[in-house]
């Protein structure tokens, strides 16, 4: 990834791992996967793992 893109990335644009997303929302991994399956939180597959944009998690948190 381009170093300038990383430096210009805002906190809301950061991609979080499943573990980080669970900690951010204070929910279990199972609950997070249920929210992804029900399309309440968009998750992006990267290989075998999911990544979540912080902005998507904030949007879910505000609307929940």
mmCIF file with all atom_site columns, C-alpha atoms in Angstrom:
data_model
loop_
_atom_site.group_PDB
_atom_site.id
_atom_site.type_symbol
_atom_site.label_atom_id
_atom_site.label_alt_id
_atom_site.label_comp_id
_atom_site.label_asym_id
_atom_site.label_entity_id
_atom_site.label_seq_id
_atom_site.pdbx_PDB_ins_code
_atom_site.Cartn_x
_atom_site.Cartn_y
_atom_site.Cartn_z
_atom_site.occupancy
_atom_site.B_iso_or_equiv
_atom_site.pdbx_formal_charge
_atom_site.auth_seq_id
_atom_site.auth_comp_id
_atom_site.auth_asym_id
_atom_site.auth_atom_id
_atom_site.pdbx_PDB_model_num
ATOM 1  C CA . UNK A 1 1  ? 0.000   0.000   0.000  1.00 0.00 ? 1  UNK A CA 1
ATOM 2  C CA . UNK A 1 2  ? 1.182   3.491   -0.781 1.00 0.00 ? 2  UNK A CA 1
ATOM 3  C CA . UNK A 1 3  ? 2.736   5.200   2.251  1.00 0.00 ? 3  UNK A CA 1
ATOM 4  C CA . UNK A 1 4  ? 0.838   8.454   1.508  1.00 0.00 ? 4  UNK A CA 1
ATOM 5  C CA . UNK A 1 5  ? -2.462  6.581   1.577  1.00 0.00 ? 5  UNK A CA 1
ATOM 6  C CA . UNK A 1 6  ? -1.609  5.133   4.969  1.00 0.00 ? 6  UNK A CA 1
ATOM 7  C CA . UNK A 1 7  ? -0.546  8.507   6.370  1.00 0.00 ? 7  UNK A CA 1
ATOM 8  C CA . UNK A 1 8  ? -3.700  10.227  5.072  1.00 0.00 ? 8  UNK A CA 1
ATOM 9  C CA . UNK A 1 9  ? -6.033  7.548   6.340  1.00 0.00 ? 9  UNK A CA 1
ATOM 10 C CA . UNK A 1 10 ? -8.435  8.966   8.920  1.00 0.00 ? 10 UNK A CA 1
ATOM 11 C CA . UNK A 1 11 ? -9.388  7.062   12.045 1.00 0.00 ? 11 UNK A CA 1
ATOM 12 C CA . UNK A 1 12 ? -12.882 6.433   10.658 1.00 0.00 ? 12 UNK A CA 1
ATOM 13 C CA . UNK A 1 13 ? -11.450 4.886   7.478  1.00 0.00 ? 13 UNK A CA 1
ATOM 14 C CA . UNK A 1 14 ? -9.273  2.365   9.291  1.00 0.00 ? 14 UNK A CA 1
ATOM 15 C CA . UNK A 1 15 ? -10.000 -1.291  8.683  1.00 0.00 ? 15 UNK A CA 1
ATOM 16 C CA . UNK A 1 16 ? -10.355 -3.301  11.881 1.00 0.00 ? 16 UNK A CA 1
ATOM 17 C CA . UNK A 1 17 ? -9.883  -7.009  12.388 1.00 0.00 ? 17 UNK A CA 1
ATOM 18 C CA . UNK A 1 18 ? -12.724 -9.115  13.740 1.00 0.00 ? 18 UNK A CA 1
ATOM 19 C CA . UNK A 1 19 ? -11.144 -9.029  17.186 1.00 0.00 ? 19 UNK A CA 1
ATOM 20 C CA . UNK A 1 20 ? -10.751 -5.238  17.112 1.00 0.00 ? 20 UNK A CA 1
ATOM 21 C CA . UNK A 1 21 ? -14.303 -4.750  15.838 1.00 0.00 ? 21 UNK A CA 1
ATOM 22 C CA . UNK A 1 22 ? -15.661 -6.913  18.671 1.00 0.00 ? 22 UNK A CA 1
ATOM 23 C CA . UNK A 1 23 ? -13.710 -4.895  21.221 1.00 0.00 ? 23 UNK A CA 1
ATOM 24 C CA . UNK A 1 24 ? -14.841 -1.613  19.653 1.00 0.00 ? 24 UNK A CA 1
ATOM 25 C CA . UNK A 1 25 ? -18.529 -2.632  19.859 1.00 0.00 ? 25 UNK A CA 1
ATOM 26 C CA . UNK A 1 26 ? -18.188 -4.653  23.087 1.00 0.00 ? 26 UNK A CA 1
ATOM 27 C CA . UNK A 1 27 ? -19.793 -7.695  21.499 1.00 0.00 ? 27 UNK A CA 1
ATOM 28 C CA . UNK A 1 28 ? -18.778 -11.312 20.961 1.00 0.00 ? 28 UNK A CA 1
ATOM 29 C CA . UNK A 1 29 ? -17.356 -12.689 17.728 1.00 0.00 ? 29 UNK A CA 1
ATOM 30 C CA . UNK A 1 30 ? -20.530 -14.754 17.271 1.00 0.00 ? 30 UNK A CA 1
ATOM 31 C CA . UNK A 1 31 ? -22.712 -11.643 17.588 1.00 0.00 ? 31 UNK A CA 1
ATOM 32 C CA . UNK A 1 32 ? -20.550 -9.762  15.086 1.00 0.00 ? 32 UNK A CA 1
ATOM 33 C CA . UNK A 1 33 ? -20.850 -12.592 12.560 1.00 0.00 ? 33 UNK A CA 1
ATOM 34 C CA . UNK A 1 34 ? -24.645 -12.606 13.039 1.00 0.00 ? 34 UNK A CA 1
ATOM 35 C CA . UNK A 1 35 ? -24.726 -8.862  12.328 1.00 0.00 ? 35 UNK A CA 1
ATOM 36 C CA . UNK A 1 36 ? -22.660 -9.400  9.171  1.00 0.00 ? 36 UNK A CA 1
ATOM 37 C CA . UNK A 1 37 ? -24.900 -12.254 8.034  1.00 0.00 ? 37 UNK A CA 1
ATOM 38 C CA . UNK A 1 38 ? -28.021 -10.129 8.590  1.00 0.00 ? 38 UNK A CA 1
ATOM 39 C CA . UNK A 1 39 ? -26.309 -7.267  6.673  1.00 0.00 ? 39 UNK A CA 1
ATOM 40 C CA . UNK A 1 40 ? -26.551 -4.856  9.597  1.00 0.00 ? 40 UNK A CA 1
ATOM 41 C CA . UNK A 1 41 ? -22.772 -4.387  9.503  1.00 0.00 ? 41 UNK A CA 1
ATOM 42 C CA . UNK A 1 42 ? -20.827 -4.659  6.241  1.00 0.00 ? 42 UNK A CA 1
ATOM 43 C CA . UNK A 1 43 ? -17.772 -6.866  6.464  1.00 0.00 ? 43 UNK A CA 1
ATOM 44 C CA . UNK A 1 44 ? -15.171 -7.372  3.787  1.00 0.00 ? 44 UNK A CA 1
ATOM 45 C CA . UNK A 1 45 ? -13.433 -10.695 3.341  1.00 0.00 ? 45 UNK A CA 1
ATOM 46 C CA . UNK A 1 46 ? -9.652  -10.514 3.074  1.00 0.00 ? 46 UNK A CA 1
ATOM 47 C CA . UNK A 1 47 ? -8.468  -14.050 2.506  1.00 0.00 ? 47 UNK A CA 1
ATOM 48 C CA . UNK A 1 48 ? -10.090 -16.123 5.248  1.00 0.00 ? 48 UNK A CA 1
ATOM 49 C CA . UNK A 1 49 ? -10.637 -13.128 7.531  1.00 0.00 ? 49 UNK A CA 1
ATOM 50 C CA . UNK A 1 50 ? -13.054 -10.225 7.741  1.00 0.00 ? 50 UNK A CA 1
ATOM 51 C CA . UNK A 1 51 ? -12.180 -6.548  7.936  1.00 0.00 ? 51 UNK A CA 1
ATOM 52 C CA . UNK A 1 52 ? -14.533 -3.837  9.113  1.00 0.00 ? 52 UNK A CA 1
ATOM 53 C CA . UNK A 1 53 ? -14.351 -0.113  8.491  1.00 0.00 ? 53 UNK A CA 1
ATOM 54 C CA . UNK A 1 54 ? -14.478 1.888   11.694 1.00 0.00 ? 54 UNK A CA 1
ATOM 55 C CA . UNK A 1 55 ? -16.951 4.276   10.021 1.00 0.00 ? 55 UNK A CA 1
ATOM 56 C CA . UNK A 1 56 ? -19.354 1.357   9.384  1.00 0.00 ? 56 UNK A CA 1
ATOM 57 C CA . UNK A 1 57 ? -19.122 0.307   13.035 1.00 0.00 ? 57 UNK A CA 1
ATOM 58 C CA . UNK A 1 58 ? -19.763 3.874   14.207 1.00 0.00 ? 58 UNK A CA 1
ATOM 59 C CA . UNK A 1 59 ? -22.781 4.098   11.889 1.00 0.00 ? 59 UNK A CA 1
ATOM 60 C CA . UNK A 1 60 ? -24.167 0.829   13.296 1.00 0.00 ? 60 UNK A CA 1
ATOM 61 C CA . UNK A 1 61 ? -23.531 1.973   16.877 1.00 0.00 ? 61 UNK A CA 1
ATOM 62 C CA . UNK A 1 62 ? -25.347 5.294   16.301 1.00 0.00 ? 62 UNK A CA 1
ATOM 63 C CA . UNK A 1 63 ? -28.343 3.624   14.627 1.00 0.00 ? 63 UNK A CA 1
ATOM 64 C CA . UNK A 1 64 ? -28.713 0.725   17.055 1.00 0.00 ? 64 UNK A CA 1
#
